[in-house]
Tab-separated table of C-alpha atoms and ligand atoms in Angstrom:
chain	number	residue	atom	x	y	z
X	1	MET	CA	-47.116	35.760	-69.341
X	2	ASN	CA	-48.900	33.259	-67.097
X	3	ARG	CA	-48.873	33.638	-63.364
X	4	ILE	CA	-49.851	31.188	-60.678
X	5	THR	CA	-52.628	32.853	-58.697
X	6	THR	CA	-53.247	31.957	-55.069
X	7	THR	CA	-55.073	33.497	-52.135
X	8	THR	CA	-54.096	33.918	-48.519
X	9	ASP	CA	-55.047	36.032	-45.503
X	10	VAL	CA	-51.837	38.007	-45.114
X	11	ALA	CA	-49.122	38.495	-47.760
X	12	ILE	CA	-45.800	39.454	-46.199
X	13	VAL	CA	-43.100	41.235	-48.221
X	14	GLY	CA	-39.817	40.627	-46.394
X	15	ALA	CA	-38.911	37.426	-44.547
X	16	GLY	CA	-36.390	38.773	-42.079
X	17	PRO	CA	-37.045	38.509	-38.332
X	18	ALA	CA	-40.109	40.812	-38.444
X	19	GLY	CA	-41.832	39.046	-41.344
X	20	LEU	CA	-41.092	35.558	-40.072
X	21	MET	CA	-42.142	36.319	-36.497
X	22	LEU	CA	-45.383	37.801	-37.808
X	23	ALA	CA	-46.070	34.712	-39.943
X	24	HIS	CA	-45.394	32.520	-36.894
X	25	LEU	CA	-47.743	34.476	-34.609
X	26	LEU	CA	-50.459	34.578	-37.285
X	27	GLN	CA	-50.321	30.830	-37.766
X	28	ARG	CA	-50.827	30.348	-34.035
X	29	ALA	CA	-53.982	32.443	-34.369
X	30	GLY	CA	-55.180	30.332	-37.312
X	31	ILE	CA	-54.366	32.987	-39.931
X	32	ALA	CA	-52.684	31.932	-43.191
X	33	SER	CA	-49.800	33.860	-44.724
X	34	VAL	CA	-47.236	33.785	-47.518
X	35	ALA	CA	-43.880	35.466	-46.863
X	36	ILE	CA	-41.315	36.298	-49.535
X	37	ASP	CA	-37.817	37.773	-49.584
X	38	VAL	CA	-35.525	38.791	-52.415
X	39	ARG	CA	-32.537	37.545	-50.435
X	40	ALA	CA	-31.515	33.905	-50.250
X	41	ARG	CA	-31.807	32.378	-46.792
X	42	GLY	CA	-28.007	32.038	-46.584
X	43	GLU	CA	-27.517	35.725	-47.340
X	44	ILE	CA	-29.752	36.792	-44.443
X	45	GLU	CA	-28.009	34.300	-42.135
X	46	ASN	CA	-24.677	35.917	-42.887
X	47	THR	CA	-25.698	39.539	-42.399
X	48	HIS	CA	-24.256	40.475	-39.013
X	49	ARG	CA	-26.398	42.771	-36.948
X	50	ALA	CA	-26.816	43.627	-33.303
X	51	GLY	CA	-26.807	41.091	-30.542
X	52	ILE	CA	-28.854	42.321	-27.600
X	53	LEU	CA	-32.434	41.179	-26.992
X	54	GLU	CA	-34.772	42.927	-24.569
X	55	GLN	CA	-36.482	40.671	-22.091
X	56	ASP	CA	-39.830	40.851	-23.915
X	57	SER	CA	-38.115	39.826	-27.163
X	58	VAL	CA	-36.712	36.772	-25.381
X	59	ARG	CA	-40.146	36.008	-23.964
X	60	LEU	CA	-41.763	36.321	-27.378
X	61	LEU	CA	-39.315	33.816	-28.896
X	62	THR	CA	-39.691	31.287	-26.097
X	63	GLU	CA	-43.353	31.637	-25.102
X	64	SER	CA	-44.680	31.634	-28.665
X	65	GLY	CA	-42.827	28.373	-29.294
X	66	VAL	CA	-40.227	29.571	-31.803
X	67	SER	CA	-37.336	28.099	-29.856
X	68	ASP	CA	-35.680	28.178	-26.448
X	69	ARG	CA	-32.201	28.236	-28.031
X	70	VAL	CA	-32.002	31.921	-27.061
X	71	LEU	CA	-31.876	30.762	-23.423
X	72	ARG	CA	-29.548	27.815	-24.010
X	73	ASP	CA	-27.034	29.440	-26.377
X	74	GLY	CA	-27.504	33.088	-25.400
X	75	TYR	CA	-25.897	34.856	-22.453
X	76	ARG	CA	-27.891	36.637	-19.793
X	77	HIS	CA	-26.539	40.113	-19.037
X	78	ALA	CA	-27.652	41.793	-15.829
X	79	GLY	CA	-25.686	44.992	-16.376
X	80	ILE	CA	-23.640	47.124	-18.758
X	81	ASP	CA	-20.518	49.200	-18.244
X	82	LEU	CA	-20.510	52.865	-19.153
X	83	ALA	CA	-16.857	53.853	-19.522
X	84	PHE	CA	-15.891	57.521	-19.472
X	85	GLY	CA	-13.673	60.074	-17.752
X	86	GLY	CA	-10.938	57.504	-17.049
X	87	GLY	CA	-12.961	54.634	-15.581
X	88	GLY	CA	-15.839	52.181	-15.857
X	89	HIS	CA	-19.219	52.556	-14.145
X	90	ARG	CA	-21.523	49.540	-13.984
X	91	VAL	CA	-25.225	50.107	-14.561
X	92	ASP	CA	-26.944	47.230	-12.750
X	93	LEU	CA	-30.015	46.679	-14.897
X	94	GLU	CA	-31.412	43.903	-12.759
X	95	THR	CA	-31.206	45.822	-9.482
X	96	LEU	CA	-32.534	49.011	-11.047
X	97	VAL	CA	-35.532	47.646	-12.946
X	98	GLY	CA	-35.710	43.908	-12.220
X	99	ALA	CA	-34.979	43.056	-15.847
X	100	THR	CA	-32.028	41.692	-17.807
X	101	VAL	CA	-31.142	41.408	-21.501
X	102	GLN	CA	-29.882	38.454	-23.504
X	103	LEU	CA	-26.800	38.501	-25.722
X	104	TYR	CA	-27.979	36.524	-28.755
X	105	PRO	CA	-27.179	37.648	-32.301
X	106	GLN	CA	-29.852	38.687	-34.758
X	107	THR	CA	-28.557	36.072	-37.211
X	108	ASP	CA	-29.491	33.357	-34.700
X	109	VAL	CA	-32.925	34.885	-34.144
X	110	PHE	CA	-33.417	34.692	-37.904
X	111	ILE	CA	-32.231	31.056	-38.059
X	112	ASP	CA	-34.599	30.064	-35.220
X	113	LEU	CA	-37.538	31.763	-36.954
X	114	ALA	CA	-36.750	30.289	-40.379
X	115	ASP	CA	-36.400	26.817	-38.814
X	116	ALA	CA	-39.703	27.252	-36.953
X	117	ARG	CA	-41.470	28.235	-40.215
X	118	ALA	CA	-40.043	25.147	-41.926
X	119	ARG	CA	-41.008	22.942	-38.944
X	120	ASP	CA	-44.569	24.303	-38.886
X	121	GLY	CA	-45.093	24.092	-42.658
X	122	GLY	CA	-45.136	27.864	-43.203
X	123	ASP	CA	-45.111	29.218	-46.763
X	124	VAL	CA	-41.866	31.211	-47.014
X	125	ARG	CA	-40.081	31.853	-50.330
X	126	PHE	CA	-36.514	33.113	-50.291
X	127	GLY	CA	-34.560	34.330	-53.329
X	128	VAL	CA	-37.570	35.736	-55.187
X	129	SER	CA	-37.348	38.611	-57.699
X	130	GLU	CA	-39.563	41.172	-59.477
X	131	VAL	CA	-41.540	41.912	-56.328
X	132	SER	CA	-44.416	44.367	-56.533
X	133	VAL	CA	-47.635	45.142	-54.677
X	134	ALA	CA	-50.876	46.495	-56.161
X	135	ASP	CA	-54.505	47.371	-55.396
X	136	LEU	CA	-53.610	48.517	-51.882
X	137	THR	CA	-56.971	50.073	-51.132
X	138	ALA	CA	-59.029	47.241	-52.691
X	139	ASP	CA	-60.529	44.351	-50.707
X	140	ARG	CA	-58.037	41.985	-52.269
X	141	PRO	CA	-54.620	43.672	-52.454
X	142	LEU	CA	-52.025	41.805	-54.510
X	143	MET	CA	-48.423	40.716	-53.992
X	144	ARG	CA	-46.574	39.679	-57.159
X	145	PHE	CA	-43.192	38.016	-57.458
X	146	THR	CA	-41.123	35.582	-59.464
X	147	ASP	CA	-39.905	32.638	-57.408
X	148	ALA	CA	-36.342	31.301	-57.328
X	149	ALA	CA	-37.220	28.801	-60.090
X	150	GLY	CA	-38.430	31.598	-62.390
X	151	VAL	CA	-42.184	30.968	-61.949
X	152	ARG	CA	-44.357	34.074	-61.704
X	153	HIS	CA	-46.895	34.356	-58.875
X	154	GLU	CA	-49.753	36.581	-57.853
X	155	VAL	CA	-51.037	36.301	-54.284
X	156	ALA	CA	-54.399	37.878	-53.507
X	157	ALA	CA	-54.524	38.657	-49.796
X	158	ARG	CA	-56.769	40.476	-47.362
X	159	ILE	CA	-53.865	42.450	-45.923
X	160	LEU	CA	-50.341	43.166	-47.172
X	161	VAL	CA	-47.500	43.668	-44.729
X	162	GLY	CA	-44.302	45.463	-45.730
X	163	SER	CA	-41.580	44.095	-43.450
X	164	ASP	CA	-39.003	44.551	-46.183
X	165	GLY	CA	-36.345	46.379	-44.239
X	166	SER	CA	-34.619	49.708	-44.576
X	167	ARG	CA	-34.646	49.532	-48.404
X	168	SER	CA	-38.381	48.830	-48.367
X	169	ILE	CA	-40.280	48.948	-51.644
X	170	CYS	CA	-43.580	48.886	-49.740
X	171	ARG	CA	-43.104	52.194	-47.961
X	172	HIS	CA	-42.784	53.919	-51.350
X	173	GLU	CA	-46.309	52.740	-52.210
X	174	PHE	CA	-47.782	55.257	-49.772
X	175	PRO	CA	-48.979	58.241	-51.847
X	176	ASP	CA	-46.831	61.283	-51.024
X	177	ALA	CA	-49.837	63.250	-49.807
X	178	THR	CA	-50.599	60.577	-47.159
X	179	ARG	CA	-47.178	60.149	-45.603
X	180	ARG	CA	-44.519	62.026	-43.718
X	181	GLN	CA	-40.915	61.014	-43.409
X	182	PHE	CA	-38.697	62.076	-40.525
X	183	PHE	CA	-34.908	61.867	-40.838
X	184	ARG	CA	-31.828	62.540	-38.796
X	185	GLU	CA	-28.375	61.997	-40.256
X	186	TYR	CA	-25.226	61.654	-38.130
X	187	PRO	CA	-21.724	62.719	-39.154
X	188	PHE	CA	-20.251	59.337	-38.173
X	189	ALA	CA	-20.712	55.582	-38.625
X	190	TRP	CA	-19.551	52.403	-36.857
X	191	PHE	CA	-16.661	50.229	-37.884
X	192	GLY	CA	-17.724	46.724	-36.800
X	193	ILE	CA	-15.472	43.703	-36.399
X	194	LEU	CA	-15.794	40.050	-35.499
X	195	CYS	CA	-12.640	38.565	-34.025
X	196	GLU	CA	-11.414	35.216	-32.775
X	197	ALA	CA	-10.429	36.009	-29.212
X	198	PRO	CA	-11.596	35.326	-25.670
X	199	PRO	CA	-14.005	37.883	-24.159
X	200	SER	CA	-12.353	41.009	-22.791
X	201	SER	CA	-15.189	41.636	-20.359
X	202	GLU	CA	-18.188	39.743	-19.008
X	203	GLU	CA	-20.581	42.537	-19.895
X	204	LEU	CA	-20.815	45.088	-22.690
X	205	ILE	CA	-18.643	48.190	-22.449
X	206	TYR	CA	-20.009	51.425	-23.941
X	207	SER	CA	-16.900	53.590	-23.967
X	208	HIS	CA	-16.771	57.364	-24.396
X	209	SER	CA	-13.388	58.982	-25.060
X	210	GLU	CA	-11.786	61.985	-26.685
X	211	ARG	CA	-10.902	59.736	-29.635
X	212	GLY	CA	-14.543	58.746	-30.063
X	213	PHE	CA	-16.922	55.975	-29.052
X	214	ALA	CA	-16.164	52.243	-28.857
X	215	LEU	CA	-18.435	49.325	-27.966
X	216	ILE	CA	-17.051	46.053	-26.720
X	217	SER	CA	-19.583	43.270	-27.170
X	218	GLN	CA	-19.291	39.502	-27.325
X	219	ARG	CA	-20.617	36.543	-29.249
X	220	THR	CA	-19.210	33.365	-27.657
X	221	ASP	CA	-16.226	32.261	-25.545
X	222	THR	CA	-14.072	32.365	-28.684
X	223	LEU	CA	-15.723	34.989	-30.905
X	224	GLN	CA	-16.117	38.691	-30.086
X	225	ARG	CA	-17.948	41.630	-31.625
X	226	MET	CA	-16.594	45.168	-31.307
X	227	TYR	CA	-17.318	48.511	-32.884
X	228	PHE	CA	-15.714	51.932	-33.003
X	229	GLN	CA	-17.043	55.230	-34.245
X	230	CYS	CA	-15.572	56.152	-37.622
X	231	ASP	CA	-16.112	58.481	-40.561
X	232	PRO	CA	-19.067	57.342	-42.740
X	233	THR	CA	-16.788	57.301	-45.804
X	234	GLU	CA	-14.174	55.057	-44.121
X	235	ASP	CA	-12.889	52.248	-46.353
X	236	VAL	CA	-12.327	48.919	-44.551
X	237	ALA	CA	-9.401	48.250	-46.920
X	238	ASP	CA	-7.486	51.051	-45.168
X	239	TRP	CA	-7.726	49.276	-41.828
X	240	SER	CA	-5.210	46.515	-41.094
X	241	ASP	CA	-5.791	44.354	-38.031
X	242	ASP	CA	-2.950	46.174	-36.257
X	243	ARG	CA	-4.446	49.574	-36.956
X	244	ILE	CA	-7.868	48.445	-35.710
X	245	TRP	CA	-6.466	47.036	-32.483
X	246	ALA	CA	-4.410	50.165	-31.849
X	247	GLU	CA	-7.526	52.332	-32.258
X	248	LEU	CA	-9.745	50.124	-30.082
X	249	GLN	CA	-7.078	49.811	-27.363
X	250	ALA	CA	-6.522	53.584	-27.347
X	251	ARG	CA	-10.220	54.301	-26.941
X	252	VAL	CA	-10.964	51.850	-24.127
X	253	GLY	CA	-7.479	52.289	-22.644
X	254	ALA	CA	-8.398	55.890	-21.850
X	255	ASN	CA	-10.917	54.393	-19.413
X	256	GLY	CA	-8.600	51.754	-17.963
X	257	TYR	CA	-9.555	48.691	-20.038
X	258	VAL	CA	-7.241	46.370	-21.998
X	259	LEU	CA	-8.692	44.231	-24.791
X	260	LYS	CA	-7.727	40.647	-25.576
X	261	GLU	CA	-6.775	40.663	-29.239
X	262	GLY	CA	-7.200	38.013	-31.930
X	263	SER	CA	-7.496	37.649	-35.662
X	264	ILE	CA	-10.210	39.759	-37.225
X	265	ILE	CA	-12.519	37.747	-39.480
X	266	SER	CA	-15.018	40.421	-40.529
X	267	LYS	CA	-14.794	44.206	-41.030
X	268	THR	CA	-17.759	46.362	-42.047
X	269	VAL	CA	-18.806	50.002	-41.881
X	270	LEU	CA	-22.366	50.280	-40.574
X	271	PRO	CA	-24.674	53.089	-41.669
X	272	PHE	CA	-26.046	55.375	-39.055
X	273	ARG	CA	-29.300	57.238	-39.188
X	274	SER	CA	-32.697	57.814	-37.638
X	275	PHE	CA	-35.781	57.523	-39.803
X	276	VAL	CA	-39.559	57.180	-39.334
X	277	GLN	CA	-42.363	57.069	-41.884
X	278	GLU	CA	-45.833	57.946	-40.634
X	279	PRO	CA	-48.449	56.614	-40.668
X	280	MET	CA	-47.597	52.910	-40.763
X	281	ARG	CA	-50.827	52.062	-42.621
X	282	HIS	CA	-52.185	52.933	-46.048
X	283	GLY	CA	-55.390	51.149	-47.066
X	284	ASN	CA	-54.725	47.432	-46.712
X	285	LEU	CA	-50.933	47.810	-46.556
X	286	VAL	CA	-49.176	48.083	-43.195
X	287	LEU	CA	-45.466	48.493	-42.472
X	288	ALA	CA	-43.474	46.800	-39.719
X	289	GLY	CA	-39.860	46.981	-38.536
X	290	ASP	CA	-37.108	48.763	-40.478
X	291	ALA	CA	-39.438	49.374	-43.427
X	292	ALA	CA	-41.143	52.006	-41.261
X	293	HIS	CA	-38.300	53.106	-38.998
X	294	THR	CA	-34.548	52.927	-38.554
X	295	VAL	CA	-32.627	53.721	-35.395
X	296	PRO	CA	-28.891	54.224	-34.983
X	297	PRO	CA	-27.363	51.041	-33.538
X	298	THR	CA	-26.351	52.429	-30.116
X	299	GLY	CA	-28.493	50.547	-27.600
X	300	ALA	CA	-29.467	47.777	-30.069
X	301	LYS	CA	-33.097	48.791	-30.446
X	302	GLY	CA	-33.627	47.901	-34.151
X	303	LEU	CA	-34.498	44.211	-33.935
X	304	ASN	CA	-36.324	44.640	-30.628
X	305	LEU	CA	-38.493	47.331	-32.144
X	306	ALA	CA	-39.287	45.146	-35.154
X	307	LEU	CA	-40.343	42.280	-32.868
X	308	ALA	CA	-42.447	44.644	-30.745
X	309	ASP	CA	-44.165	45.905	-33.925
X	310	VAL	CA	-45.189	42.463	-35.099
X	311	ARG	CA	-46.353	41.329	-31.669
X	312	VAL	CA	-48.835	44.208	-31.678
X	313	LEU	CA	-49.584	43.757	-35.391
X	314	ALA	CA	-50.478	40.067	-34.968
X	315	GLU	CA	-52.956	40.991	-32.207
X	316	GLU	CA	-54.571	43.794	-34.193
X	317	LEU	CA	-54.606	41.874	-37.491
X	318	GLU	CA	-56.559	39.108	-35.838
X	319	LEU	CA	-59.179	41.637	-34.699
X	320	HIS	CA	-59.193	43.344	-38.094
X	321	LEU	CA	-59.788	40.076	-39.947
X	322	ARG	CA	-62.690	39.397	-37.613
X	323	GLY	CA	-64.261	42.655	-38.771
X	324	GLU	CA	-62.946	45.263	-36.335
X	325	GLU	CA	-62.194	48.082	-38.810
X	326	VAL	CA	-60.226	50.333	-36.446
X	327	ALA	CA	-57.709	47.645	-35.490
X	328	LEU	CA	-55.154	48.473	-38.201
X	329	ASP	CA	-55.078	52.156	-37.295
X	330	ARG	CA	-54.742	51.161	-33.662
X	331	TYR	CA	-51.713	49.049	-34.626
X	332	ALA	CA	-50.105	52.078	-36.268
X	333	GLU	CA	-50.765	54.250	-33.215
X	334	ARG	CA	-49.598	51.674	-30.663
X	335	ALA	CA	-46.460	50.878	-32.649
X	336	LEU	CA	-45.528	54.524	-33.214
X	337	ARG	CA	-45.700	55.340	-29.501
X	338	ARG	CA	-42.974	52.810	-28.858
X	339	VAL	CA	-41.066	53.745	-32.025
X	340	TRP	CA	-40.673	57.360	-30.928
X	341	LYS	CA	-39.594	56.336	-27.420
X	342	ALA	CA	-36.963	54.094	-28.996
X	343	GLN	CA	-35.997	56.846	-31.438
X	344	HIS	CA	-35.339	59.129	-28.519
X	345	PHE	CA	-33.473	56.464	-26.536
X	346	SER	CA	-31.193	55.558	-29.466
X	347	TYR	CA	-30.560	59.210	-30.278
X	348	TRP	CA	-29.818	59.961	-26.640
X	349	MET	CA	-27.383	57.057	-26.207
X	350	THR	CA	-25.733	58.023	-29.504
X	351	THR	CA	-25.300	61.720	-28.786
X	352	MET	CA	-24.195	61.122	-25.194
X	353	LEU	CA	-21.418	58.723	-26.221
X	354	HIS	CA	-20.111	59.795	-29.653
X	355	ARG	CA	-17.728	62.569	-30.527
X	356	LEU	CA	-18.957	65.050	-33.123
X	357	PRO	CA	-16.278	65.883	-35.738
X	358	ASP	CA	-16.267	69.553	-34.673
X	359	ALA	CA	-16.612	68.911	-30.933
X	360	SER	CA	-14.905	71.402	-28.640
X	361	ASP	CA	-13.349	70.571	-25.273
X	362	PHE	CA	-16.504	72.015	-23.753
X	363	ASP	CA	-18.637	69.491	-25.648
X	364	VAL	CA	-16.548	66.530	-24.493
X	365	ARG	CA	-16.530	67.705	-20.849
X	366	ARG	CA	-20.292	68.302	-21.008
X	367	GLN	CA	-20.804	64.699	-22.193
X	368	VAL	CA	-18.741	63.448	-19.250
X	369	GLY	CA	-20.975	65.585	-17.023
X	370	GLU	CA	-24.041	63.997	-18.547
X	371	LEU	CA	-22.667	60.462	-18.162
X	372	THR	CA	-21.692	61.230	-14.559
X	373	SER	CA	-25.231	62.437	-13.905
X	374	VAL	CA	-26.672	59.249	-15.350
X	375	VAL	CA	-24.543	56.828	-13.329
X	376	SER	CA	-24.671	58.796	-10.078
X	377	SER	CA	-28.413	59.398	-10.070
X	378	ALA	CA	-30.950	56.667	-9.324
X	379	ALA	CA	-33.396	58.462	-11.613
X	380	GLY	CA	-30.846	58.752	-14.432
X	381	SER	CA	-29.604	55.179	-14.307
X	382	THR	CA	-33.144	53.826	-13.903
X	383	TYR	CA	-34.214	55.664	-17.038
X	384	LEU	CA	-31.271	54.125	-18.908
X	385	ALA	CA	-32.069	50.661	-17.548
X	386	GLU	CA	-35.753	50.922	-18.491
X	387	GLY	CA	-34.945	51.896	-22.054
X	388	TYR	CA	-32.148	49.362	-22.440
X	389	THR	CA	-34.145	46.371	-21.184
X	390	GLY	CA	-37.266	47.547	-23.044
X	391	TRP	CA	-40.520	49.191	-22.093
X	392	PRO	CA	-43.635	47.121	-21.454
X	393	SER	CA	-45.992	47.265	-24.437
B	1	LIG	C1	-24.384	44.980	-30.103
B	1	LIG	C2	-24.738	46.003	-30.944
B	1	LIG	C3	-25.256	47.169	-30.427
B	1	LIG	O1	-25.638	48.169	-31.237
B	1	LIG	C4	-25.405	47.344	-29.067
B	1	LIG	O2	-25.876	48.499	-28.579
B	1	LIG	C5	-25.056	46.315	-28.237
B	1	LIG	C6	-24.526	45.132	-28.761
B	1	LIG	C7	-23.821	43.711	-30.640
B	1	LIG	O3	-23.698	43.582	-31.863
B	1	LIG	O4	-23.459	42.833	-29.860
C-alpha cells in the first residue's frame, strides 16, 4: 500500500512532555523534527501525573520560550513537611540550598508544550497508529505510522528518538545482546485522588505512619491532590469517599494533621517500580524519559528527569548533526549519571517513608530514626533538599 514519504532531521516517537520539549529545543537550534503519538491530545491532557517541578525544569520552560504560565498559575514552594513520629518537621529547601520548587501539574506542562508547538508551526501528529521504526543503524533510519485520517507515512530521519513512555516500543528495538535492564519492584502502590476542597496545608506533607505512607499535595485553591500507600491489587471500586477520607485522616492524624475534606472526583491506583535500560543509544536510535527509565513517584522525579534528558539530548544532537560522532554516546553517559542519582533519591524517599507489608516494629522505629536523622542534621536535610529541588546538570 502507498505511503507518503518525507524526510526530517529528527523523528520523535512519543509526543508527551519529553518529545515535545525536545522538538521545541531542536527548532530553536534550527533542527527540523516530526513528533508522533498514538494517544489523542485530549487523552494525554487528562492523564494525571505528578505536580512538582524542579527549579531547572521551571527555567527550561520559561527561558526557552515555551510559556511563563508555570510562574503565573503555578505555586512556588520553599519547603516541604516531613511528618512522622507524631509531628511535622519542615524542611526549608530555600534556606538549605537556595532553591525552591514549583507546584504545577504535568498535564499543564504538556498543554503548554503542545500549544507552543502549534504556535511555532511544529509538526506533531497525535492519534496515530501502526507505529514502527526500522533501519536503526543505517544513515537514514525510518519511522513509520498511520495518521489519524488513515494515511500511511514513512519518515526518513537522521536520528530517531524514542520518548514513548514506560510502554515504549522503541526500547524493545535494542538487540538483547546490546542492552541491560535493571528493575526493582515494590510490594505497594499509591492510591491517588483529586478532590474539590480547600488546601489542607500550604506545603506538601510527606507523612510516615504505622498505617503506611500518605502524601498531601495541592492543585489550586479549590482542587487538591492526595495519595496513600495501598496494595498494588487494590480496586478503586472498593473505596467509597468515606473510606478514603477515614484512611487519609488516620494516617496524617497520627502526626497531628487534620485534612479538609471534599468530594472526590478522581480515584486511581498508580503503579510503582524502578527501571533503567542501558545504554540509552543504539545506532541512530536514542531513548529519552520514561522509555529509558521509570522511578517510583515519591519525590516527583519522573517528569523532571525526562526534561533533564531532553535538555542534554538537544545539546548533543546539535553537535552530532554537525558531525561530532561521539555526541550521542556522551548524551547517554551524561543522562545516565543523573538517572542513577534520581533512581537512588526516589528509592530512598520511598523506602524511608513507606511501610513494607511484613514490617516489624523494629523496622518502623528504625524509619523514624532515619527521618529524625534527616531533619535534625544539616547534612541530612541538605542532601534531601538538593535532591528534591534537583541537581545542576
Ligand atoms: C505530587 C506527586 C508526587 O509524587 C510528589 O512527590 C509530590 C507531588 C503531586 O502530584 O502533586
